[in-house]
Coordinates of C-alpha atoms in Angstrom, one line a residue:
Chain A
X650 CA -8.6 2.3 39.9
X651 CA -10.4 2.5 36.4
X652 CA -11.3 -0.4 34.5
X653 CA -10.6 -0.8 31.0
X654 CA -14.1 -0.7 29.4
X655 CA -13.8 2.5 30.9
X656 CA -10.9 4.2 29.0
X657 CA -11.0 2.8 25.5
X658 CA -13.3 3.8 22.9
X659 CA -13.3 0.5 21.5
X660 CA -12.0 -2.8 22.0
X661 CA -12.5 -5.8 20.0
X662 CA -11.1 -10.1 19.4
X663 CA -10.8 -12.1 16.8
X664 CA -8.8 -15.2 15.2
X665 CA -5.5 -14.2 13.2
X666 CA -5.1 -17.9 11.5
X667 CA -6.0 -20.8 12.7
X668 CA -3.7 -20.5 15.9
X669 CA -3.7 -17.1 16.7
X670 CA -6.4 -14.9 18.5
X671 CA -5.6 -10.8 18.4
X672 CA -6.8 -8.2 21.3
X673 CA -7.2 -3.8 20.2
X674 CA -7.5 -1.7 22.9
X675 CA -8.4 1.6 20.8
X676 CA -7.8 4.0 23.5
X677 CA -9.8 7.2 24.6
X678 CA -7.5 9.7 23.4
X679 CA -4.0 10.1 23.4
X680 CA -3.8 10.8 27.3
X681 CA -5.3 7.0 28.7
X682 CA -3.1 5.2 25.9
X683 CA 0.2 7.2 27.1
X684 CA -0.9 6.3 30.9
X685 CA -2.0 2.9 30.2
X686 CA -0.7 1.2 27.0
X687 CA 2.4 -0.9 28.8
X688 CA -0.1 -1.3 32.0
X689 CA 0.9 -4.8 33.9
X690 CA -3.5 -5.1 34.6
X691 CA -1.9 -6.8 30.1
X692 CA 0.6 -8.6 31.0
X693 CA 0.8 -12.1 29.4
X694 CA 0.5 -13.8 33.3
X695 CA -3.4 -12.2 33.0
X696 CA -3.5 -13.2 29.1
X697 CA -2.5 -17.0 30.6
X698 CA -4.8 -16.3 33.8
X699 CA -7.7 -15.7 31.9
X700 CA -7.6 -17.7 28.1
X701 CA -5.3 -19.6 29.8
X702 CA -2.2 -19.3 26.8
X703 CA 1.7 -19.6 27.0
X704 CA 2.5 -16.8 29.0
X705 CA 5.7 -17.0 27.1
X706 CA 3.9 -16.1 23.5
X707 CA 1.7 -13.7 24.4
X708 CA 3.1 -10.3 22.1
X709 CA 2.1 -6.9 22.7
X710 CA 2.4 -4.0 20.5
X711 CA 1.5 -0.5 21.1
X712 CA 0.4 1.0 17.3
X713 CA 0.3 4.6 18.5
X714 CA -0.6 6.6 15.7
X715 CA -4.4 4.6 16.8
X716 CA -3.7 5.2 19.8
X717 CA -4.2 1.3 20.0
X718 CA -2.6 -2.1 21.7
X719 CA -2.5 -4.7 20.3
X720 CA -1.8 -7.9 22.0
X721 CA -1.7 -11.0 20.1
X722 CA -2.0 -14.6 22.2
X723 CA -1.9 -18.2 20.7
X724 CA -5.3 -20.2 21.2
X725 CA -4.8 -23.2 23.9
X726 CA -7.1 -25.2 21.3
X727 CA -6.7 -24.7 17.5
X728 CA -9.9 -23.6 16.1
X729 CA -12.5 -25.8 16.0
X730 CA -11.4 -28.3 18.5
X731 CA -14.3 -30.1 20.2
X732 CA -15.6 -27.9 22.9
X733 CA -15.0 -25.1 21.2
X734 CA -17.2 -22.2 22.1
X735 CA -16.2 -18.9 20.5
X736 CA -14.2 -20.1 16.4
X737 CA -14.0 -16.6 15.4
X738 CA -12.8 -15.8 18.8
X739 CA -15.0 -12.4 18.6
X740 CA -16.3 -12.4 22.0
X741 CA -13.0 -13.0 24.0
X742 CA -12.3 -9.7 24.4
X743 CA -15.7 -9.4 27.0
X744 CA -13.6 -10.8 29.8
X745 CA -11.3 -8.0 29.6
X746 CA -13.5 -5.5 30.2
X747 CA -14.5 -5.1 33.5
X748 CA -10.2 -5.6 34.5
X749 CA -8.9 -2.9 37.1
X750 CA -6.0 -0.9 35.4
X751 CA -3.1 1.2 37.3
Chain B
X1461 CA 10.1 14.0 -5.0
X1462 CA 7.0 16.1 -6.4
X1463 CA 3.9 14.3 -5.5
X1464 CA 2.4 12.9 -9.4
X1465 CA 6.0 11.6 -9.7
X1466 CA 5.1 9.5 -6.6
X1467 CA 1.9 7.7 -8.2
X1468 CA 3.6 7.6 -11.8
X1469 CA 3.2 4.8 -13.8
X1470 CA 0.4 3.7 -11.4
X1471 CA -1.3 0.5 -12.1
X1472 CA -5.4 0.2 -10.6
X1473 CA -7.1 -2.4 -9.9
X1474 CA -11.5 -3.4 -9.0
X1475 CA -11.6 -5.0 -5.6
X1476 CA -15.2 -5.5 -6.5
X1477 CA -15.4 -7.2 -2.3
X1478 CA -13.6 -9.2 0.5
X1479 CA -14.3 -12.1 -1.6
X1480 CA -16.4 -14.4 -4.3
X1481 CA -19.4 -14.5 -3.6
X1482 CA -19.8 -12.2 -0.7
X1483 CA -22.2 -9.8 -3.5
X1484 CA -20.6 -7.6 -6.4
X1485 CA -22.5 -4.5 -7.9
X1486 CA -21.9 -3.6 -11.9
X1487 CA -21.4 0.3 -11.1
X1488 CA -19.3 -0.1 -8.7
X1489 CA -17.1 -2.4 -11.2
X1490 CA -18.1 0.4 -14.2
X1491 CA -17.1 2.9 -12.0
X1492 CA -13.4 1.0 -11.0
X1493 CA -13.1 0.7 -14.7
X1494 CA -14.3 4.6 -15.7
X1495 CA -11.2 4.9 -13.1
X1496 CA -8.7 2.6 -15.5
X1497 CA -8.6 0.0 -14.0
X1498 CA -6.3 -2.7 -15.3
X1499 CA -7.9 -6.3 -13.5
X1500 CA -10.2 -8.0 -11.4
X1501 CA -8.4 -9.6 -9.2
X1502 CA -10.8 -10.7 -5.8
X1503 CA -10.0 -13.0 -3.4
X1504 CA -12.4 -16.6 -2.5
X1505 CA -11.7 -17.6 0.0
X1506 CA -10.7 -17.9 4.1
X1507 CA -9.6 -19.9 7.0
X1508 CA -11.9 -18.2 9.4
X1509 CA -14.4 -20.1 9.7
X1510 CA -12.7 -23.3 11.2
X1511 CA -10.8 -26.2 9.5
X1512 CA -14.0 -27.9 8.5
X1513 CA -13.4 -26.4 4.4
X1514 CA -10.3 -27.4 4.1
X1515 CA -11.0 -31.1 5.2
X1516 CA -13.8 -31.3 3.1
X1517 CA -13.5 -29.5 0.3
X1518 CA -16.3 -27.5 0.1
X1519 CA -17.0 -23.9 0.1
X1520 CA -18.1 -22.4 2.3
X1521 CA -20.4 -20.1 -0.2
X1522 CA -23.1 -21.4 -1.8
X1523 CA -22.9 -22.6 -6.3
X1524 CA -25.9 -19.5 -6.9
X1525 CA -23.9 -16.5 -4.6
X1526 CA -20.4 -17.3 -6.3
X1527 CA -22.1 -17.6 -10.1
X1528 CA -23.7 -14.3 -9.5
X1529 CA -21.1 -12.9 -8.9
X1530 CA -18.6 -13.7 -11.5
X1531 CA -21.7 -13.4 -14.2
X1532 CA -20.9 -9.8 -13.5
X1533 CA -17.3 -10.0 -13.1
X1534 CA -16.6 -12.0 -16.3
X1535 CA -19.2 -9.7 -18.5
X1536 CA -16.8 -6.5 -17.7
X1537 CA -13.3 -8.1 -17.8
X1538 CA -15.0 -8.9 -20.9
X1539 CA -15.9 -6.3 -22.6
X1540 CA -12.8 -4.4 -21.0
X1541 CA -10.6 -6.4 -22.6
X1542 CA -8.6 -6.8 -18.9
X1543 CA -7.5 -9.7 -16.8
X1544 CA -10.2 -11.0 -13.8
X1545 CA -7.8 -13.2 -10.9
X1546 CA -9.8 -15.2 -8.0
X1547 CA -7.8 -16.9 -5.5
X1548 CA -8.4 -18.8 -3.3
X1549 CA -11.4 -20.6 -5.3
X1550 CA -13.9 -23.1 -3.4
X1551 CA -13.3 -21.3 0.5
X1552 CA -9.7 -22.8 1.2
X1553 CA -8.2 -23.7 -1.9
X1554 CA -8.5 -27.7 -3.0
X1555 CA -7.9 -28.3 -6.3
X1556 CA -11.6 -29.6 -6.1
X1557 CA -12.7 -25.6 -5.0
X1558 CA -10.7 -24.6 -7.8
X1559 CA -12.2 -27.3 -10.4
X1560 CA -15.5 -26.5 -8.3
X1561 CA -15.0 -22.6 -9.5
X1562 CA -13.5 -22.8 -13.4
X1563 CA -17.0 -25.3 -13.9
X1564 CA -19.0 -22.2 -12.5
X1565 CA -16.7 -20.3 -14.7
X1566 CA -17.5 -22.3 -18.3
X1567 CA -21.5 -22.4 -17.1
X1568 CA -21.4 -18.8 -16.8
X1569 CA -18.8 -18.4 -20.5
X1570 CA -21.1 -19.6 -21.8
X1571 CA -24.6 -18.1 -21.2
X1572 CA -22.6 -15.0 -22.5
X1573 CA -22.0 -16.3 -25.3
X1574 CA -17.4 -16.2 -24.3
X1575 CA -14.9 -18.1 -24.8
X1576 CA -11.9 -16.7 -22.6
X1577 CA -8.8 -18.3 -22.2
X1578 CA -8.6 -19.8 -18.9
X1579 CA -5.9 -20.8 -16.8
X1580 CA -6.4 -23.3 -13.2
X1581 CA -3.6 -22.5 -10.8
X1582 CA -3.2 -25.9 -8.4
X1583 CA -1.0 -25.6 -5.2
X1584 CA -3.1 -28.9 -3.0
X1585 CA 0.1 -30.9 -1.5
X1586 CA 0.8 -34.4 -1.1
X1587 CA 1.7 -35.7 2.2
X1588 CA 3.9 -37.8 0.8
X1589 CA 6.5 -35.1 -1.2
X1590 CA 6.1 -32.5 2.0
X1591 CA 7.6 -35.7 3.7
X1592 CA 10.2 -36.0 2.2
X1593 CA 11.2 -32.2 2.0
X1594 CA 10.0 -32.6 5.9
X1595 CA 13.0 -35.5 6.4
X1596 CA 14.5 -32.7 4.1
X1597 CA 15.0 -29.7 7.4
X1598 CA 12.5 -27.5 4.4
X1599 CA 9.3 -27.3 6.7
X1600 CA 9.8 -24.9 9.5
X1601 CA 7.5 -24.4 12.3
X1602 CA 6.4 -21.3 13.0
X1603 CA 4.2 -20.5 16.6
X1604 CA 2.9 -21.7 19.0
X1605 CA 3.4 -25.4 17.1
X1606 CA 6.7 -27.9 17.0
X1607 CA 8.0 -29.8 13.8
X1608 CA 5.7 -31.6 11.8
X1609 CA 5.4 -35.6 12.3
X1610 CA 4.9 -37.7 9.3
X1611 CA 2.2 -38.8 11.1
X1612 CA 0.8 -35.6 11.2
X1613 CA 1.2 -34.6 7.5
X1614 CA -0.7 -38.3 6.6
X1615 CA -4.2 -37.9 8.7
X1616 CA -4.3 -34.1 7.0
X1617 CA -7.8 -34.9 4.7
X1618 CA -6.1 -32.2 2.4
X1619 CA -2.9 -30.2 2.9
X1620 CA -2.9 -27.0 0.5
X1621 CA 0.1 -24.6 0.4
X1622 CA 0.0 -20.5 -0.1
X1623 CA 1.0 -18.9 -3.6
X1624 CA 2.7 -15.7 -4.7
X1625 CA 1.6 -13.7 -7.5
X1626 CA 4.3 -15.2 -9.4
X1627 CA 2.4 -17.5 -10.6
X1628 CA -0.2 -15.8 -11.8
X1629 CA 2.4 -13.6 -13.7
X1630 CA 3.2 -16.4 -15.4
X1631 CA -0.4 -17.1 -16.9
X1632 CA -0.9 -13.7 -17.3
X1633 CA 2.0 -13.3 -19.5
X1634 CA 1.0 -16.4 -20.9
X1635 CA -2.9 -14.5 -22.5
X1636 CA -4.9 -15.7 -20.0
X1637 CA -7.9 -13.9 -19.7
X1638 CA -8.8 -15.2 -16.0
X1639 CA -6.2 -17.2 -13.9
X1640 CA -8.5 -19.1 -11.0
X1641 CA -6.3 -19.6 -8.2
X1642 CA -6.4 -22.4 -5.3
X1643 CA -4.9 -21.3 -1.8
X1644 CA -3.1 -18.1 -2.2
X1645 CA -2.5 -15.7 -0.3
X1646 CA -5.1 -12.5 0.6
X1647 CA -2.4 -10.4 -0.9
X1648 CA -1.0 -11.5 -3.5
X1649 CA -3.6 -11.8 -5.8
X1650 CA -4.4 -8.4 -6.0
X1651 CA -0.9 -7.0 -5.9
X1652 CA -0.3 -9.9 -8.7
X1653 CA -1.5 -7.2 -11.7
X1654 CA 0.7 -4.0 -10.9
X1655 CA 3.7 -5.6 -10.0
X1656 CA 4.0 -7.8 -13.2
X1657 CA 3.6 -3.3 -14.6
X1658 CA 6.6 -2.6 -12.6
X1659 CA 4.5 -0.7 -9.8
X1660 CA 6.9 -0.5 -6.5
X1661 CA 6.9 -4.0 -4.5
X1662 CA 5.8 -2.8 -1.1
X1663 CA 3.7 -0.3 -2.7
X1664 CA 2.0 -3.4 -4.2
X1665 CA 2.0 -5.8 -1.7
X1666 CA 0.8 -3.4 1.1
X1667 CA -1.6 -1.7 -1.3
X1668 CA -3.0 -5.4 -1.2
X1669 CA -2.5 -5.8 2.7
X1670 CA -5.6 -2.7 2.9
X1671 CA -7.7 -3.6 -0.3
X1672 CA -7.9 -7.7 1.4
X1673 CA -10.8 -7.4 2.6
X1674 CA -12.6 -5.2 -0.1
X1675 CA -14.9 -2.2 1.8
X1676 CA -13.8 -3.4 5.3
X1677 CA -11.2 -0.3 4.7
X1678 CA -14.0 1.8 4.2
X1679 CA -15.4 4.4 6.2
X1680 CA -18.8 2.3 5.4
X1681 CA -17.6 -1.5 4.0
X1682 CA -21.9 -1.8 3.6
X1683 CA -21.1 0.4 0.0
X1684 CA -19.2 -2.1 -1.1
X1685 CA -14.8 -2.6 -2.4
X1686 CA -12.0 -0.5 -3.3
X1687 CA -10.0 0.3 -6.2
X1688 CA -6.0 0.6 -5.6
X1689 CA -4.2 2.5 -7.5
X1690 CA -0.7 1.5 -7.5
X1691 CA 2.3 3.5 -8.2
X1692 CA 6.4 3.0 -7.8
X1693 CA 6.6 5.0 -4.9
X1694 CA 3.2 5.4 -3.2
X1695 CA -0.6 4.0 -3.6
X1696 CA -3.3 5.1 -2.9
X1697 CA -7.0 3.0 -1.9
X1698 CA -10.4 4.9 -3.5
X1699 CA -13.5 3.3 -2.3
X1700 CA -15.5 2.0 -5.6
X1701 CA -19.0 4.2 -4.4
X1702 CA -18.8 7.5 -4.7
X1703 CA -20.7 8.1 -1.5
X1704 CA -18.1 6.1 0.3
X1705 CA -14.4 7.5 1.9
X1706 CA -11.3 5.7 2.6
X1707 CA -9.8 7.7 5.3
X1708 CA -6.1 7.4 6.5
X1709 CA -7.9 5.9 9.8
X1710 CA -9.8 3.0 8.3
X1711 CA -6.6 2.0 6.0
X1712 CA -4.1 2.2 9.0
X1713 CA -6.5 0.6 10.7
X1714 CA -6.8 -1.9 8.6
X1715 CA -3.7 -3.7 9.6
X1716 CA -4.8 -4.2 12.5
X1717 CA -7.2 -6.3 11.4
X1718 CA -7.3 -10.4 12.0
X1719 CA -2.8 -9.4 12.0
X1720 CA -1.1 -10.8 14.8
X1721 CA 1.4 -7.8 14.1
X1722 CA 0.2 -5.1 12.3
X1723 CA 3.5 -3.9 10.7
X1724 CA 5.5 -7.2 9.3
X1725 CA 3.5 -9.2 6.8
X1726 CA 5.7 -11.9 5.8
X1727 CA 4.8 -13.1 2.1
X1728 CA 6.4 -15.8 0.4
X1729 CA 9.6 -14.4 -1.1
X1730 CA 9.2 -11.5 1.6
X1731 CA 8.7 -9.3 4.3
X1732 CA 6.1 -5.7 3.9
X1733 CA 6.8 -3.4 6.6
X1734 CA 4.3 -0.9 7.2
X1735 CA 5.7 1.2 10.6
X1736 CA 7.0 4.0 8.9
X1737 CA 4.1 4.0 6.5
X1738 CA 2.4 7.6 6.1
X1739 CA -1.4 8.0 5.1
X1740 CA -1.9 11.5 3.5
X1741 CA -5.4 12.5 2.5
X1742 CA -5.7 13.3 -1.6
X1743 CA -9.0 14.4 -2.2
X1744 CA -12.1 13.5 0.7
X1745 CA -12.6 10.1 -0.8
X1746 CA -8.9 8.7 -1.0
X1747 CA -5.8 8.1 0.9
X1748 CA -2.6 8.2 -0.3
X1749 CA 0.2 5.8 1.8
X1750 CA 4.0 5.9 1.2
X1751 CA 7.3 4.6 3.3
X1752 CA 6.4 0.8 2.8
X1753 CA 9.2 -1.2 2.8
X1754 CA 10.0 -4.8 1.1
X1755 CA 13.1 -6.6 2.2
X1756 CA 13.3 -10.4 -0.2
X1757 CA 13.7 -13.3 1.2
X1758 CA 14.3 -16.9 0.6
X1759 CA 11.2 -17.7 -1.2
X1760 CA 9.1 -19.4 1.6
X1761 CA 5.1 -20.9 1.0
X1762 CA 2.8 -21.4 4.2
X1763 CA 0.9 -24.9 4.7
X1764 CA -2.5 -25.6 5.8
X1765 CA -3.8 -28.9 6.6
X1766 CA -6.8 -30.0 8.3
X1767 CA -8.5 -33.2 9.3
X1768 CA -11.1 -34.8 10.1
X1769 CA -12.1 -36.7 14.0
X1770 CA -14.6 -37.8 16.3
X1771 CA -18.2 -37.1 15.5
X1772 CA -21.0 -35.1 17.6
X1773 CA -24.3 -35.1 18.3
X1774 CA -26.4 -31.9 20.3
X1775 CA -29.6 -31.5 22.3
X1776 CA -31.0 -27.8 23.7
X1777 CA -33.2 -27.1 26.3
X1778 CA -34.8 -24.4 28.2
X1779 CA -35.1 -23.1 31.2
X1780 CA -37.5 -20.4 32.5
X1781 CA -37.3 -22.8 36.5
X1782 CA -36.1 -19.9 38.9
X1783 CA -35.0 -22.1 41.3
X1784 CA -32.9 -23.7 38.4
X1785 CA -32.0 -20.4 37.2
X1786 CA -31.0 -19.2 40.7
X1787 CA -28.5 -22.4 41.3
X1788 CA -26.8 -22.8 37.6
X1789 CA -23.3 -23.5 38.8
X1790 CA -25.2 -26.4 40.6
X1791 CA -26.9 -27.3 38.2
X1792 CA -24.3 -27.8 34.9
X1793 CA -22.1 -29.5 38.0
X1794 CA -25.2 -32.2 38.7
X1795 CA -26.3 -32.6 34.7
X1796 CA -22.5 -33.4 34.1
X1797 CA -22.3 -36.1 36.5
X1798 CA -25.2 -37.6 35.8
X1799 CA -25.3 -37.7 31.5
X1800 CA -20.9 -38.6 31.8
X1801 CA -22.2 -40.8 34.9
X1802 CA -24.9 -42.1 32.2
X1803 CA -23.1 -43.0 29.0
X1804 CA -20.7 -45.0 31.5
X1805 CA -23.0 -46.9 32.9
X1806 CA -25.0 -47.6 29.3
X1807 CA -22.3 -47.7 27.1
X1808 CA -19.2 -49.7 29.3
X1809 CA -16.5 -50.6 27.2
X1810 CA -17.7 -49.1 24.5
X1811 CA -17.5 -45.6 25.6
X1812 CA -13.4 -45.5 26.2
X1813 CA -13.2 -42.3 24.6
X1814 CA -16.5 -39.6 24.4
X1815 CA -16.7 -35.8 25.5
X1816 CA -19.7 -34.5 27.5
X1817 CA -20.2 -30.8 26.6
X1818 CA -22.6 -28.7 28.1
X1819 CA -22.9 -24.5 27.3
X1820 CA -25.7 -22.9 29.4
X1821 CA -26.3 -19.5 27.5
X1822 CA -28.3 -16.8 29.1
X1823 CA -25.5 -17.2 31.7
X1824 CA -21.9 -18.3 30.4
X1825 CA -22.2 -20.8 27.7
X1826 CA -19.5 -18.4 25.8
X1827 CA -17.0 -18.4 28.1
X1828 CA -17.6 -21.4 29.5
X1829 CA -15.8 -19.8 32.7
X1830 CA -16.8 -19.0 36.2
X1831 CA -19.7 -16.3 36.7
X1832 CA -18.7 -13.2 39.2
X1833 CA -20.1 -13.9 42.8
X1834 CA -23.2 -11.7 42.9
X1835 CA -24.6 -12.4 39.6
X1836 CA -28.0 -11.7 39.2
X1837 CA -30.0 -14.9 38.1
X1838 CA -31.3 -14.7 34.7
X1839 CA -34.6 -14.1 33.5
X1840 CA -34.5 -17.5 31.0
X1841 CA -31.4 -20.2 29.6
X1842 CA -30.3 -22.1 26.8
X1843 CA -28.8 -25.4 27.8
X1844 CA -26.8 -26.9 24.6
X1845 CA -25.6 -30.5 24.9
X1846 CA -22.8 -31.6 22.8
X1847 CA -21.3 -35.2 23.5
X1848 CA -18.3 -36.0 21.0
X1849 CA -17.4 -39.8 19.7
X1850 CA -15.8 -41.6 17.5
X1851 CA -18.6 -42.5 15.2
X1852 CA -22.0 -40.7 14.0
X1853 CA -23.6 -44.0 15.2
X1854 CA -22.0 -44.1 18.6
X1855 CA -22.6 -39.8 19.8
X1856 CA -26.1 -40.5 18.0
X1857 CA -26.9 -43.7 20.8
X1858 CA -25.0 -41.6 23.9
X1859 CA -28.0 -38.4 23.5
X1860 CA -30.6 -41.0 22.9
X1861 CA -29.1 -42.4 26.5
X1862 CA -29.0 -39.2 27.9
X1863 CA -31.9 -37.5 26.4
X1864 CA -35.1 -38.2 29.3
X1865 CA -31.9 -37.3 31.8
X1866 CA -31.2 -34.0 30.0
X1867 CA -34.8 -33.1 29.8
X1868 CA -36.5 -34.3 33.4
X1869 CA -33.2 -34.7 36.1
X1870 CA -34.0 -32.1 38.6
X1871 CA -32.2 -29.6 40.7
X1872 CA -32.4 -32.1 44.1
X1873 CA -33.7 -35.4 45.4
X1874 CA -37.1 -35.5 46.0
X1875 CA -38.1 -32.3 43.6
X1876 CA -40.4 -33.1 41.5
X1877 CA -39.9 -34.6 38.3
X1878 CA -39.4 -31.0 36.1
X1879 CA -39.5 -30.8 32.1
X1880 CA -36.9 -28.7 30.4
X1881 CA -38.3 -27.0 27.0
X1882 CA -37.0 -28.8 24.2
X1883 CA -37.5 -26.8 21.2
X1884 CA -37.3 -30.1 19.0
X1885 CA -38.7 -33.5 17.7
X1886 CA -36.1 -35.6 17.2
X1887 CA -34.0 -33.5 19.4
X1888 CA -30.9 -35.0 19.2
X1889 CA -29.3 -33.5 16.2
X1890 CA -26.3 -35.4 14.8
X1891 CA -23.7 -32.5 13.7
X1892 CA -21.5 -33.9 11.8
X1893 CA -17.3 -34.7 12.6
X1894 CA -15.3 -32.8 13.9
X1895 CA -12.4 -30.9 11.9
X1896 CA -9.2 -29.7 13.2
X1897 CA -6.5 -27.5 11.8
X1898 CA -2.8 -29.7 11.5
X1899 CA -0.3 -27.1 9.9
X1900 CA 1.3 -24.2 10.7
X1901 CA 4.3 -24.5 8.7
X1902 CA 6.1 -23.3 6.1
X1903 CA 7.8 -24.7 3.1
X1904 CA 11.0 -23.7 1.5
X1905 CA 10.9 -23.9 -2.4
X1906 CA 13.1 -23.5 -4.8
X1907 CA 11.3 -21.1 -6.6
X1908 CA 7.6 -19.7 -6.7
X1909 CA 6.3 -22.7 -8.8
X1910 CA 7.8 -25.3 -7.9
X1911 CA 4.7 -27.1 -5.9
X1912 CA 2.1 -25.3 -7.9
X1913 CA 0.8 -26.5 -11.4
X1914 CA -0.6 -24.9 -13.7
X1915 CA -3.0 -25.9 -16.2
X1916 CA -4.8 -24.2 -19.1
X1917 CA -8.7 -24.4 -19.9
X1918 CA -9.8 -24.2 -23.4
X1919 CA -13.7 -23.5 -22.8
X1920 CA -14.8 -24.5 -26.4
X1921 CA -13.7 -28.4 -26.0
X1922 CA -14.7 -28.4 -22.2
X1923 CA -18.0 -26.9 -22.8
X1924 CA -18.4 -28.7 -26.3
X1925 CA -17.1 -32.2 -23.2
X1926 CA -19.7 -30.5 -21.1
X1927 CA -22.7 -31.2 -23.7
X1928 CA -21.0 -34.4 -25.7
X1929 CA -21.4 -36.1 -21.6

């Protein structure tokens, strides 16, 4: 099974307002987008496990013309809380790269 | 419809940078003016950098960089006789942020020997007024937050409501040359003039959404700002640098950036729907967009609030000892237990509320998550110690009490006492207060002006006042 980093040309994460994080998966070509855009490897439960977020609020939006899947999830703690390690959530994507997709 | 009919009665707006103080180019502004721009609009705010700026009511950008940009923008706007609009003054758009920016504007006006008519728009809110609105059910939470309590509203250092374009339009119609706004949606300040001049409503909002970060929607974001051309049924985005491009892909991709939803965007008074938008090259630098939709909704303003919490003191060490590096998880847990125990023992009842957080940079400092089994040990790590306590003094004392243990704790009993590498003296650094965003709510208003105060400033009188004082 390929890893997410094998089928995406770029993966990024960023804060979207103080309470949400948004992840953009730029798939490498239309074929990979079609085949993997709804992979269960990116389910809300996986996001709950990796990010401690509420799976009921995770949103996944495919953007066909850009071969992008956007996944947005609420931060488990508000931005800037006392144990904050990633104020802009810009490094959160890294823990997705090794996910095996099918 | 013909191609040119789509763009009829176009209104052009210079967006010289994504954030005032980011550095604007006079040559680029002049290019935009030659292309027929009828206003300069720029955002001066962001919540991205965290709640500290709103809670403290101070700017992230320094005064000198704001002043340098204003010198160029005010001089060019005056020369071209077009208005200058600044949204979310002072990073968070508090009243103090508007006043701080106004004073810089007055200083620049004096230096340029010009007397622009200035209007300041204030949208900071008093907790008591919002408590009244809350009791009438006029404040609605947005996910993931629930209903807001009176205590939460009262706990905020500052609360701001995000303005729409209407107060800017009213100020311009009353003759303002410069409008300085408190907290405003990034898009509203850019959309105001096109909306005032009768451009397409969906087109104005959509163009503003794409241009809100200046050159970030271009192929080469380091080449400065953009120009919005807004027509009745289409809009175009053009880079202000002749060597840059706005491509169909860079424009449509910008709707992804920092947005939880790339197609729908709620703004004061309506919702933009970009899901059927089409992006097409006009030439090799400019892209035209059609198919944007706007649905009017009852007027709402988003609220932002922030409060101060406990205080932190930090320390930092470097470690190259191979024994420690080969057992970093064990070392972390040992250090956590040692330092927490040290604080409990030293401070007793005074340590009712504290938190020790250790982050091993070079191992898992950024995520704090377990490292995969079999990961090769690094050559060098930095360990950051963060203690959080109710006062700065107590956090400082807790760090001092931990200092010798953080410095000398061996991996296992019986190992000769190590000394890890402090890079600073004194080793403890008081970091200040922890700040927290409190609100993610919208307030329902009777119109765009209910929560906004507008104040005209006469530069001659203001500067005379400053001289007299």
